[in-house]
Amino acid sequence: MKTMPRLLLLLFCLSVFTMMFIARCGINMDSQLSNPRAWSLSSSSATPGEKALREVMRRKEVEHVRDKSAMQEKIRLLESQLEKLVVVVAVVVVVVVVIVVVVVVVIVVVVLVVVVVVVVVAVVLVVVVVVVVNVVMVVVF
């Protein structure tokens, strides 16, 4: 049991070193691939196969540049559409908030009017009851 933490630490260190090695190799490969002169075929002793390969590579690079520019244009178009959509959504949100506020205000006003009407009716009923009681008292006595 005492060696288990050491073993786990050793395995962890090995995995970290492995990941660092893989990352370093990937960075080295990227730097080599980004410099086409370092890995291009020499033109002085080019065989027909090498020339054909170079031509295919050149065409693929041209296609890649064309595809990249087309994708960048699509990205710009989508960004502009997204900006327009954000504006539309903001306007819709503002309109919905205004509608909700207006509805709440109308509900509050209606409730207040109902309360005022109920109070007025109650006051009128109290006055009528008081008058009727006074009239009955006067008539009876």
mmCIF file of N, CA and C in Angstrom:
data_model
loop_
_atom_site.group_PDB
_atom_site.id
_atom_site.type_symbol
_atom_site.label_atom_id
_atom_site.label_comp_id
_atom_site.label_asym_id
_atom_site.label_seq_id
_atom_site.Cartn_x
_atom_site.Cartn_y
_atom_site.Cartn_z
ATOM 1 N N MET A 1 0.811 -1.196 0.000
ATOM 2 C CA MET A 1 0.000 0.000 0.000
ATOM 3 C C MET A 1 0.855 1.260 0.000
ATOM 4 N N LYS A 2 2.042 1.184 0.610
ATOM 5 C CA LYS A 2 2.880 2.373 0.683
ATOM 6 C C LYS A 2 3.447 2.755 -0.678
ATOM 7 N N THR A 3 3.592 1.799 -1.561
ATOM 8 C CA THR A 3 4.169 2.101 -2.872
ATOM 9 C C THR A 3 3.120 2.595 -3.866
ATOM 10 N N MET A 4 1.839 2.488 -3.529
ATOM 11 C CA MET A 4 0.782 2.891 -4.465
ATOM 12 C C MET A 4 0.860 4.384 -4.828
ATOM 13 N N PRO A 5 1.015 5.313 -3.865
ATOM 14 C CA PRO A 5 1.132 6.727 -4.264
ATOM 15 C C PRO A 5 2.354 6.990 -5.133
ATOM 16 N N ARG A 6 3.456 6.302 -4.843
ATOM 17 C CA ARG A 6 4.657 6.492 -5.661
ATOM 18 C C ARG A 6 4.431 5.993 -7.080
ATOM 19 N N LEU A 7 3.745 4.855 -7.185
ATOM 20 C CA LEU A 7 3.446 4.297 -8.499
ATOM 21 C C LEU A 7 2.524 5.236 -9.286
ATOM 22 N N LEU A 8 1.513 5.768 -8.604
ATOM 23 C CA LEU A 8 0.614 6.718 -9.268
ATOM 24 C C LEU A 8 1.364 7.971 -9.705
ATOM 25 N N LEU A 9 2.262 8.462 -8.851
ATOM 26 C CA LEU A 9 3.055 9.634 -9.207
ATOM 27 C C LEU A 9 3.948 9.331 -10.403
ATOM 28 N N LEU A 10 4.552 8.161 -10.428
ATOM 29 C CA LEU A 10 5.394 7.767 -11.550
ATOM 30 C C LEU A 10 4.585 7.693 -12.841
ATOM 31 N N LEU A 11 3.401 7.081 -12.779
ATOM 32 C CA LEU A 11 2.546 7.003 -13.970
ATOM 33 C C LEU A 11 2.123 8.392 -14.440
ATOM 34 N N PHE A 12 1.805 9.264 -13.496
ATOM 35 C CA PHE A 12 1.425 10.631 -13.856
ATOM 36 C C PHE A 12 2.583 11.355 -14.534
ATOM 37 N N CYS A 13 3.779 11.235 -13.972
ATOM 38 C CA CYS A 13 4.952 11.890 -14.567
ATOM 39 C C CYS A 13 5.231 11.348 -15.966
ATOM 40 N N LEU A 14 5.107 10.033 -16.133
ATOM 41 C CA LEU A 14 5.315 9.445 -17.458
ATOM 42 C C LEU A 14 4.297 9.974 -18.461
ATOM 43 N N SER A 15 3.050 10.095 -18.036
ATOM 44 C CA SER A 15 2.032 10.603 -18.970
ATOM 45 C C SER A 15 2.294 12.067 -19.314
ATOM 46 N N VAL A 16 2.742 12.862 -18.328
ATOM 47 C CA VAL A 16 3.057 14.269 -18.600
ATOM 48 C C VAL A 16 4.216 14.367 -19.582
ATOM 49 N N PHE A 17 5.275 13.599 -19.355
ATOM 50 C CA PHE A 17 6.416 13.646 -20.267
ATOM 51 C C PHE A 17 6.030 13.173 -21.663
ATOM 52 N N THR A 18 5.169 12.167 -21.745
ATOM 53 C CA THR A 18 4.715 11.682 -23.056
ATOM 54 C C THR A 18 3.936 12.765 -23.787
ATOM 55 N N MET A 19 3.037 13.425 -23.066
ATOM 56 C CA MET A 19 2.254 14.501 -23.704
ATOM 57 C C MET A 19 3.157 15.643 -24.157
ATOM 58 N N MET A 20 4.154 15.989 -23.333
ATOM 59 C CA MET A 20 5.069 17.067 -23.719
ATOM 60 C C MET A 20 5.876 16.671 -24.952
ATOM 61 N N PHE A 21 6.313 15.417 -25.018
ATOM 62 C CA PHE A 21 7.068 14.948 -26.173
ATOM 63 C C PHE A 21 6.214 15.000 -27.432
ATOM 64 N N ILE A 22 4.963 14.525 -27.333
ATOM 65 C CA ILE A 22 4.066 14.545 -28.493
ATOM 66 C C ILE A 22 3.802 15.980 -28.934
ATOM 67 N N ALA A 23 3.598 16.875 -27.977
ATOM 68 C CA ALA A 23 3.354 18.278 -28.327
ATOM 69 C C ALA A 23 4.579 18.881 -29.005
ATOM 70 N N ARG A 24 5.765 18.563 -28.495
ATOM 71 C CA ARG A 24 6.984 19.102 -29.096
ATOM 72 C C ARG A 24 7.168 18.592 -30.516
ATOM 73 N N CYS A 25 6.903 17.301 -30.724
ATOM 74 C CA CYS A 25 7.016 16.743 -32.075
ATOM 75 C C CYS A 25 6.007 17.395 -33.007
ATOM 76 N N GLY A 26 4.803 17.627 -32.516
ATOM 77 C CA GLY A 26 3.790 18.280 -33.344
ATOM 78 C C GLY A 26 4.198 19.689 -33.713
ATOM 79 N N ILE A 27 4.783 20.422 -32.772
ATOM 80 C CA ILE A 27 5.235 21.789 -33.059
ATOM 81 C C ILE A 27 6.366 21.759 -34.073
ATOM 82 N N ASN A 28 7.299 20.803 -33.924
ATOM 83 C CA ASN A 28 8.395 20.697 -34.883
ATOM 84 C C ASN A 28 7.869 20.378 -36.274
ATOM 85 N N MET A 29 6.891 19.478 -36.353
ATOM 86 C CA MET A 29 6.331 19.121 -37.663
ATOM 87 C C MET A 29 5.623 20.320 -38.281
ATOM 88 N N ASP A 30 4.893 21.077 -37.461
ATOM 89 C CA ASP A 30 4.205 22.259 -37.975
ATOM 90 C C ASP A 30 5.199 23.278 -38.511
ATOM 91 N N SER A 31 6.299 23.479 -37.786
ATOM 92 C CA SER A 31 7.274 24.463 -38.247
ATOM 93 C C SER A 31 7.952 23.996 -39.533
ATOM 94 N N GLN A 32 8.172 22.693 -39.681
ATOM 95 C CA GLN A 32 8.772 22.187 -40.912
ATOM 96 C C GLN A 32 7.802 22.281 -42.078
ATOM 97 N N LEU A 33 6.534 21.989 -41.831
ATOM 98 C CA LEU A 33 5.547 22.040 -42.909
ATOM 99 C C LEU A 33 5.211 23.468 -43.309
ATOM 100 N N SER A 34 5.361 24.420 -42.384
ATOM 101 C CA SER A 34 5.042 25.803 -42.732
ATOM 102 C C SER A 34 6.132 26.438 -43.589
ATOM 103 N N ASN A 35 7.297 25.839 -43.660
ATOM 104 C CA ASN A 35 8.383 26.348 -44.485
ATOM 105 C C ASN A 35 8.504 25.440 -45.711
ATOM 106 N N PRO A 36 7.853 25.778 -46.837
ATOM 107 C CA PRO A 36 7.862 24.866 -47.989
ATOM 108 C C PRO A 36 9.242 24.716 -48.625
ATOM 109 N N ARG A 37 10.117 25.697 -48.456
ATOM 110 C CA ARG A 37 11.449 25.591 -49.071
ATOM 111 C C ARG A 37 12.276 24.497 -48.400
ATOM 112 N N ALA A 38 12.009 24.235 -47.143
ATOM 113 C CA ALA A 38 12.806 23.251 -46.410
ATOM 114 C C ALA A 38 12.522 21.838 -46.879
ATOM 115 N N TRP A 39 11.314 21.576 -47.363
ATOM 116 C CA TRP A 39 10.992 20.207 -47.741
ATOM 117 C C TRP A 39 10.646 20.058 -49.216
ATOM 118 N N SER A 40 10.806 21.136 -49.983
ATOM 119 C CA SER A 40 10.496 21.033 -51.412
ATOM 120 C C SER A 40 11.584 20.224 -52.120
ATOM 121 N N LEU A 41 11.194 19.668 -53.230
ATOM 122 C CA LEU A 41 12.130 18.851 -54.003
ATOM 123 C C LEU A 41 13.098 19.758 -54.753
ATOM 124 N N SER A 42 14.317 19.310 -54.880
ATOM 125 C CA SER A 42 15.278 20.138 -55.604
ATOM 126 C C SER A 42 14.968 20.069 -57.092
ATOM 127 N N SER A 43 15.067 21.211 -57.749
ATOM 128 C CA SER A 43 14.683 21.261 -59.162
ATOM 129 C C SER A 43 15.823 20.843 -60.084
ATOM 130 N N SER A 44 17.048 20.767 -59.563
ATOM 131 C CA SER A 44 18.168 20.444 -60.447
ATOM 132 C C SER A 44 18.152 18.978 -60.872
ATOM 133 N N SER A 45 17.766 18.098 -59.976
ATOM 134 C CA SER A 45 17.775 16.676 -60.330
ATOM 135 C C SER A 45 16.356 16.113 -60.297
ATOM 136 N N ALA A 46 15.405 16.860 -60.828
ATOM 137 C CA ALA A 46 14.006 16.443 -60.775
ATOM 138 C C ALA A 46 13.714 15.432 -61.866
ATOM 139 N N THR A 47 13.147 14.334 -61.468
ATOM 140 C CA THR A 47 12.698 13.324 -62.426
ATOM 141 C C THR A 47 11.295 13.698 -62.878
ATOM 142 N N PRO A 48 10.791 13.071 -63.928
ATOM 143 C CA PRO A 48 9.428 13.394 -64.361
ATOM 144 C C PRO A 48 8.391 13.152 -63.260
ATOM 145 N N GLY A 49 8.598 12.127 -62.445
ATOM 146 C CA GLY A 49 7.672 11.866 -61.339
ATOM 147 C C GLY A 49 7.703 12.983 -60.311
ATOM 148 N N GLU A 50 8.923 13.468 -60.015
ATOM 149 C CA GLU A 50 9.048 14.566 -59.055
ATOM 150 C C GLU A 50 8.420 15.833 -59.606
ATOM 151 N N LYS A 51 8.608 16.077 -60.914
ATOM 152 C CA LYS A 51 7.995 17.259 -61.528
ATOM 153 C C LYS A 51 6.473 17.164 -61.469
ATOM 154 N N ALA A 52 5.956 15.980 -61.739
ATOM 155 C CA ALA A 52 4.500 15.791 -61.669
ATOM 156 C C ALA A 52 4.008 15.991 -60.239
ATOM 157 N N LEU A 53 4.781 15.474 -59.289
ATOM 158 C CA LEU A 53 4.415 15.649 -57.885
ATOM 159 C C LEU A 53 4.436 17.123 -57.505
ATOM 160 N N ARG A 54 5.461 17.849 -57.962
ATOM 161 C CA ARG A 54 5.545 19.284 -57.686
ATOM 162 C C ARG A 54 4.357 20.023 -58.297
ATOM 163 N N GLU A 55 3.973 19.630 -59.501
ATOM 164 C CA GLU A 55 2.828 20.268 -60.171
ATOM 165 C C GLU A 55 1.533 20.003 -59.397
ATOM 166 N N VAL A 56 1.373 18.763 -58.939
ATOM 167 C CA VAL A 56 0.177 18.427 -58.147
ATOM 168 C C VAL A 56 0.169 19.228 -56.848
ATOM 169 N N MET A 57 1.332 19.332 -56.222
ATOM 170 C CA MET A 57 1.417 20.096 -54.974
ATOM 171 C C MET A 57 1.092 21.565 -55.217
ATOM 172 N N ARG A 58 1.577 22.119 -56.337
ATOM 173 C CA ARG A 58 1.298 23.518 -56.649
ATOM 174 C C ARG A 58 -0.200 23.721 -56.879
ATOM 175 N N ARG A 59 -0.819 22.798 -57.621
ATOM 176 C CA ARG A 59 -2.270 22.903 -57.868
ATOM 177 C C ARG A 59 -3.053 22.810 -56.561
ATOM 178 N N LYS A 60 -2.629 21.881 -55.711
ATOM 179 C CA LYS A 60 -3.320 21.729 -54.426
ATOM 180 C C LYS A 60 -3.162 22.990 -53.576
ATOM 181 N N GLU A 61 -1.982 23.603 -53.636
ATOM 182 C CA GLU A 61 -1.773 24.839 -52.878
ATOM 183 C C GLU A 61 -2.662 25.952 -53.418
ATOM 184 N N VAL A 62 -2.784 26.043 -54.755
ATOM 185 C CA VAL A 62 -3.664 27.048 -55.362
ATOM 186 C C VAL A 62 -5.110 26.783 -54.953
ATOM 187 N N GLU A 63 -5.524 25.510 -54.994
ATOM 188 C CA GLU A 63 -6.886 25.160 -54.570
ATOM 189 C C GLU A 63 -7.105 25.518 -53.103
ATOM 190 N N HIS A 64 -6.081 25.261 -52.303
ATOM 191 C CA HIS A 64 -6.186 25.569 -50.873
ATOM 192 C C HIS A 64 -6.356 27.072 -50.657
ATOM 193 N N VAL A 65 -5.569 27.865 -51.366
ATOM 194 C CA VAL A 65 -5.679 29.324 -51.229
ATOM 195 C C VAL A 65 -7.057 29.788 -51.686
ATOM 196 N N ARG A 66 -7.544 29.234 -52.796
ATOM 197 C CA ARG A 66 -8.872 29.615 -53.301
ATOM 198 C C ARG A 66 -9.964 29.211 -52.301
ATOM 199 N N ASP A 67 -9.864 27.980 -51.787
ATOM 200 C CA ASP A 67 -10.847 27.525 -50.799
ATOM 201 C C ASP A 67 -10.793 28.371 -49.531
ATOM 202 N N LYS A 68 -9.580 28.732 -49.141
ATOM 203 C CA LYS A 68 -9.416 29.546 -47.940
ATOM 204 C C LYS A 68 -10.058 30.912 -48.126
ATOM 205 N N SER A 69 -9.842 31.534 -49.283
ATOM 206 C CA SER A 69 -10.446 32.850 -49.518
ATOM 207 C C SER A 69 -11.968 32.739 -49.613
ATOM 208 N N ALA A 70 -12.470 31.648 -50.203
ATOM 209 C CA ALA A 70 -13.927 31.448 -50.263
ATOM 210 C C ALA A 70 -14.496 31.275 -48.862
ATOM 211 N N MET A 71 -13.811 30.525 -48.031
ATOM 212 C CA MET A 71 -14.274 30.337 -46.652
ATOM 213 C C MET A 71 -14.232 31.648 -45.874
ATOM 214 N N GLN A 72 -13.188 32.450 -46.098
ATOM 215 C CA GLN A 72 -13.112 33.740 -45.414
ATOM 216 C C GLN A 72 -14.264 34.646 -45.841
ATOM 217 N N GLU A 73 -14.616 34.611 -47.123
ATOM 218 C CA GLU A 73 -15.749 35.407 -47.606
ATOM 219 C C GLU A 73 -17.052 34.914 -46.974
ATOM 220 N N LYS A 74 -17.209 33.592 -46.882
ATOM 221 C CA LYS A 74 -18.410 33.043 -46.233
ATOM 222 C C LYS A 74 -18.462 33.445 -44.766
ATOM 223 N N ILE A 75 -17.313 33.442 -44.113
ATOM 224 C CA ILE A 75 -17.257 33.847 -42.705
ATOM 225 C C ILE A 75 -17.667 35.307 -42.571
ATOM 226 N N ARG A 76 -17.167 36.172 -43.456
ATOM 227 C CA ARG A 76 -17.564 37.592 -43.414
ATOM 228 C C ARG A 76 -19.063 37.742 -43.618
ATOM 229 N N LEU A 77 -19.612 36.993 -44.581
ATOM 230 C CA LEU A 77 -21.049 37.053 -44.849
ATOM 231 C C LEU A 77 -21.842 36.594 -43.626
ATOM 232 N N LEU A 78 -21.413 35.492 -43.019
ATOM 233 C CA LEU A 78 -22.113 34.996 -41.834
ATOM 234 C C LEU A 78 -21.997 35.970 -40.663
ATOM 235 N N GLU A 79 -20.840 36.617 -40.522
ATOM 236 C CA GLU A 79 -20.686 37.610 -39.459
ATOM 237 C C GLU A 79 -21.632 38.783 -39.664
ATOM 238 N N SER A 80 -21.765 39.243 -40.911
ATOM 239 C CA SER A 80 -22.683 40.360 -41.163
ATOM 240 C C SER A 80 -24.127 39.935 -40.916
ATOM 241 N N GLN A 81 -24.478 38.700 -41.313
ATOM 242 C CA GLN A 81 -25.830 38.212 -41.038
ATOM 243 C C GLN A 81 -26.070 38.091 -39.539
ATOM 244 N N LEU A 82 -25.046 37.670 -38.817
ATOM 245 C CA LEU A 82 -25.169 37.553 -37.369
ATOM 246 C C LEU A 82 -25.367 38.921 -36.727
ATOM 247 N N GLU A 83 -24.638 39.929 -37.208
ATOM 248 C CA GLU A 83 -24.813 41.281 -36.675
ATOM 249 C C GLU A 83 -26.237 41.774 -36.916
ATOM 250 N N LYS A 84 -26.764 41.528 -38.116
ATOM 251 C CA LYS A 84 -28.140 41.937 -38.415
ATOM 252 C C LYS A 84 -29.120 41.193 -37.518
ATOM 253 N N LEU A 85 -28.874 39.905 -37.316
ATOM 254 C CA LEU A 85 -29.758 39.109 -36.475
ATOM 255 C C LEU A 85 -29.727 39.598 -35.032
ATOM 256 N N VAL A 86 -28.560 39.977 -34.553
ATOM 257 C CA VAL A 86 -28.445 40.494 -33.190
ATOM 258 C C VAL A 86 -29.258 41.774 -33.050
ATOM 259 N N VAL A 87 -29.199 42.638 -34.054
ATOM 260 C CA VAL A 87 -29.978 43.879 -34.015
ATOM 261 C C VAL A 87 -31.467 43.558 -33.992
ATOM 262 N N VAL A 88 -31.894 42.626 -34.834
ATOM 263 C CA VAL A 88 -33.316 42.258 -34.882
ATOM 264 C C VAL A 88 -33.757 41.674 -33.543
ATOM 265 N N VAL A 89 -32.946 40.805 -32.972
ATOM 266 C CA VAL A 89 -33.289 40.206 -31.682
ATOM 267 C C VAL A 89 -33.366 41.280 -30.597
ATOM 268 N N ALA A 90 -32.452 42.237 -30.623
ATOM 269 C CA ALA A 90 -32.487 43.313 -29.636
ATOM 270 C C ALA A 90 -33.769 44.124 -29.773
ATOM 271 N N VAL A 91 -34.170 44.426 -31.005
ATOM 272 C CA VAL A 91 -35.405 45.178 -31.228
ATOM 273 C C VAL A 91 -36.602 44.376 -30.734
ATOM 274 N N VAL A 92 -36.627 43.090 -31.030
ATOM 275 C CA VAL A 92 -37.742 42.244 -30.583
ATOM 276 C C VAL A 92 -37.798 42.204 -29.059
ATOM 277 N N VAL A 93 -36.664 42.091 -28.417
ATOM 278 C CA VAL A 93 -36.633 42.064 -26.952
ATOM 279 C C VAL A 93 -37.165 43.373 -26.384
ATOM 280 N N VAL A 94 -36.750 44.493 -26.961
ATOM 281 C CA VAL A 94 -37.233 45.793 -26.490
ATOM 282 C C VAL A 94 -38.740 45.892 -26.677
ATOM 283 N N VAL A 95 -39.244 45.462 -27.825
ATOM 284 C CA VAL A 95 -40.686 45.522 -28.083
ATOM 285 C C VAL A 95 -41.439 44.639 -27.091
ATOM 286 N N VAL A 96 -40.942 43.447 -26.840
ATOM 287 C CA VAL A 96 -41.601 42.549 -25.889
ATOM 288 C C VAL A 96 -41.601 43.157 -24.488
ATOM 289 N N VAL A 97 -40.492 43.746 -24.082
ATOM 290 C CA VAL A 97 -40.429 44.377 -22.761
ATOM 291 C C VAL A 97 -41.426 45.525 -22.672
ATOM 292 N N VAL A 98 -41.513 46.336 -23.713
ATOM 293 C CA VAL A 98 -42.467 47.448 -23.717
ATOM 294 C C VAL A 98 -43.895 46.914 -23.631
ATOM 295 N N ILE A 99 -44.202 45.874 -24.382
ATOM 296 C CA ILE A 99 -45.553 45.293 -24.345
ATOM 297 C C ILE A 99 -45.862 44.759 -22.948
ATOM 298 N N VAL A 100 -44.916 44.075 -22.342
ATOM 299 C CA VAL A 100 -45.129 43.544 -20.995
ATOM 300 C C VAL A 100 -45.354 44.677 -20.001
ATOM 301 N N VAL A 101 -44.574 45.735 -20.096
ATOM 302 C CA VAL A 101 -44.745 46.880 -19.194
ATOM 303 C C VAL A 101 -46.116 47.505 -19.390
ATOM 304 N N VAL A 102 -46.539 47.680 -20.633
ATOM 305 C CA VAL A 102 -47.850 48.268 -20.909
ATOM 306 C C VAL A 102 -48.953 47.375 -20.349
ATOM 307 N N VAL A 103 -48.844 46.075 -20.541
ATOM 308 C CA VAL A 103 -49.858 45.152 -20.014
ATOM 309 C C VAL A 103 -49.910 45.225 -18.491
ATOM 310 N N VAL A 104 -48.766 45.263 -17.845
ATOM 311 C CA VAL A 104 -48.730 45.355 -16.385
ATOM 312 C C VAL A 104 -49.361 46.663 -15.921
ATOM 313 N N VAL A 105 -49.048 47.762 -16.584
ATOM 314 C CA VAL A 105 -49.635 49.057 -16.219
ATOM 315 C C VAL A 105 -51.146 49.017 -16.399
ATOM 316 N N VAL A 106 -51.621 48.443 -17.494
ATOM 317 C CA VAL A 106 -53.065 48.349 -17.727
ATOM 318 C C VAL A 106 -53.719 47.502 -16.638
ATOM 319 N N ILE A 107 -53.102 46.397 -16.283
ATOM 320 C CA ILE A 107 -53.661 45.545 -15.225
ATOM 321 C C ILE A 107 -53.716 46.302 -13.903
ATOM 322 N N VAL A 108 -52.666 47.022 -13.572
ATOM 323 C CA VAL A 108 -52.642 47.796 -12.328
ATOM 324 C C VAL A 108 -53.733 48.858 -12.346
ATOM 325 N N VAL A 109 -53.893 49.547 -13.462
ATOM 326 C CA VAL A 109 -54.930 50.579 -13.565
ATOM 327 C C VAL A 109 -56.312 49.954 -13.416
ATOM 328 N N VAL A 110 -56.548 48.827 -14.060
ATOM 329 C CA VAL A 110 -57.851 48.155 -13.951
ATOM 330 C C VAL A 110 -58.110 47.741 -12.507
ATOM 331 N N VAL A 111 -57.121 47.195 -11.848
ATOM 332 C CA VAL A 111 -57.280 46.795 -10.449
ATOM 333 C C VAL A 111 -57.586 48.016 -9.584
ATOM 334 N N LEU A 112 -56.880 49.110 -9.805
ATOM 335 C CA LEU A 112 -57.145 50.328 -9.031
ATOM 336 C C LEU A 112 -58.550 50.852 -9.282
ATOM 337 N N VAL A 113 -59.000 50.816 -10.526
ATOM 338 C CA VAL A 113 -60.355 51.273 -10.844
ATOM 339 C C VAL A 113 -61.376 50.382 -10.146
ATOM 340 N N VAL A 114 -61.156 49.082 -10.170
ATOM 341 C CA VAL A 114 -62.075 48.162 -9.492
ATOM 342 C C VAL A 114 -62.094 48.445 -7.994
ATOM 343 N N VAL A 115 -60.937 48.671 -7.399
ATOM 344 C CA VAL A 115 -60.873 48.977 -5.967
ATOM 345 C C VAL A 115 -61.621 50.269 -5.669
ATOM 346 N N VAL A 116 -61.422 51.293 -6.486
ATOM 347 C CA VAL A 116 -62.121 52.569 -6.277
ATOM 348 C C VAL A 116 -63.622 52.368 -6.403
ATOM 349 N N VAL A 117 -64.068 51.619 -7.394
ATOM 350 C CA VAL A 117 -65.504 51.370 -7.576
ATOM 351 C C VAL A 117 -66.057 50.619 -6.372
ATOM 352 N N VAL A 118 -65.346 49.618 -5.893
ATOM 353 C CA VAL A 118 -65.805 48.862 -4.725
ATOM 354 C C VAL A 118 -65.891 49.767 -3.508
ATOM 355 N N VAL A 119 -64.908 50.621 -3.301
ATOM 356 C CA VAL A 119 -64.928 51.545 -2.163
ATOM 357 C C VAL A 119 -66.096 52.512 -2.289
ATOM 358 N N VAL A 120 -66.322 53.053 -3.472
ATOM 359 C CA VAL A 120 -67.435 53.986 -3.676
ATOM 360 C C VAL A 120 -68.760 53.282 -3.430
ATOM 361 N N VAL A 121 -68.923 52.083 -3.940
ATOM 362 C CA VAL A 121 -70.161 51.327 -3.713
ATOM 363 C C VAL A 121 -70.342 51.047 -2.226
ATOM 364 N N ALA A 122 -69.271 50.701 -1.535
ATOM 365 C CA ALA A 122 -69.362 50.439 -0.099
ATOM 366 C C ALA A 122 -69.763 51.692 0.657
ATOM 367 N N VAL A 123 -69.169 52.818 0.301
ATOM 368 C CA VAL A 123 -69.525 54.084 0.953
ATOM 369 C C VAL A 123 -70.985 54.420 0.688
ATOM 370 N N VAL A 124 -71.433 54.258 -0.542
ATOM 371 C CA VAL A 124 -72.832 54.543 -0.880
ATOM 372 C C VAL A 124 -73.752 53.618 -0.095
ATOM 373 N N LEU A 125 -73.414 52.351 -0.002
ATOM 374 C CA LEU A 125 -74.233 51.418 0.771
ATOM 375 C C LEU A 125 -74.271 51.801 2.243
ATOM 376 N N VAL A 126 -73.151 52.196 2.791
ATOM 377 C CA VAL A 126 -73.115 52.619 4.192
ATOM 378 C C VAL A 126 -73.993 53.843 4.381
ATOM 379 N N VAL A 127 -73.908 54.802 3.477
ATOM 380 C CA VAL A 127 -74.725 56.014 3.571
ATOM 381 C C VAL A 127 -76.203 55.653 3.465
ATOM 382 N N VAL A 128 -76.534 54.773 2.533
ATOM 383 C CA VAL A 128 -77.935 54.360 2.370
ATOM 384 C C VAL A 128 -78.420 53.656 3.626
ATOM 385 N N VAL A 129 -77.628 52.775 4.188
ATOM 386 C CA VAL A 129 -78.017 52.070 5.410
ATOM 387 C C VAL A 129 -78.200 53.051 6.554
ATOM 388 N N VAL A 130 -77.298 54.004 6.689
ATOM 389 C CA VAL A 130 -77.411 55.003 7.757
ATOM 390 C C VAL A 130 -78.682 55.824 7.570
ATOM 391 N N VAL A 131 -78.969 56.235 6.355
ATOM 392 C CA VAL A 131 -80.172 57.029 6.088
ATOM 393 C C VAL A 131 -81.416 56.201 6.383
ATOM 394 N N VAL A 132 -81.432 54.955 5.943
ATOM 395 C CA VAL A 132 -82.596 54.093 6.182
ATOM 396 C C VAL A 132 -82.777 53.867 7.675
ATOM 397 N N VAL A 133 -81.708 53.628 8.387
ATOM 398 C CA VAL A 133 -81.799 53.420 9.834
ATOM 399 C C VAL A 133 -82.320 54.682 10.509
ATOM 400 N N ASN A 134 -81.861 55.841 10.100
ATOM 401 C CA ASN A 134 -82.330 57.104 10.684
ATOM 402 C C ASN A 134 -83.810 57.316 10.378
ATOM 403 N N VAL A 135 -84.205 57.003 9.156
ATOM 404 C CA VAL A 135 -85.608 57.175 8.785
ATOM 405 C C VAL A 135 -86.465 56.222 9.604
ATOM 406 N N VAL A 136 -86.030 55.004 9.754
ATOM 407 C CA VAL A 136 -86.784 54.026 10.541
ATOM 408 C C VAL A 136 -86.847 54.466 11.994
ATOM 409 N N MET A 137 -85.778 54.982 12.518
ATOM 410 C CA MET A 137 -85.751 55.448 13.908
ATOM 411 C C MET A 137 -86.705 56.620 14.092
ATOM 412 N N VAL A 138 -86.728 57.492 13.111
ATOM 413 C CA VAL A 138 -87.610 58.658 13.204
ATOM 414 C C VAL A 138 -89.063 58.192 13.097
ATOM 415 N N VAL A 139 -89.341 57.283 12.212
ATOM 416 C CA VAL A 139 -90.720 56.827 12.013
ATOM 417 C C VAL A 139 -91.181 56.014 13.224
ATOM 418 N N VAL A 140 -90.364 55.185 13.751
ATOM 419 C CA VAL A 140 -90.745 54.324 14.867
ATOM 420 C C VAL A 140 -90.863 55.128 16.149
ATOM 421 N N PHE A 141 -90.010 56.023 16.398
ATOM 422 C CA PHE A 141 -90.025 56.762 17.657
ATOM 423 C C PHE A 141 -90.627 58.078 17.420
#
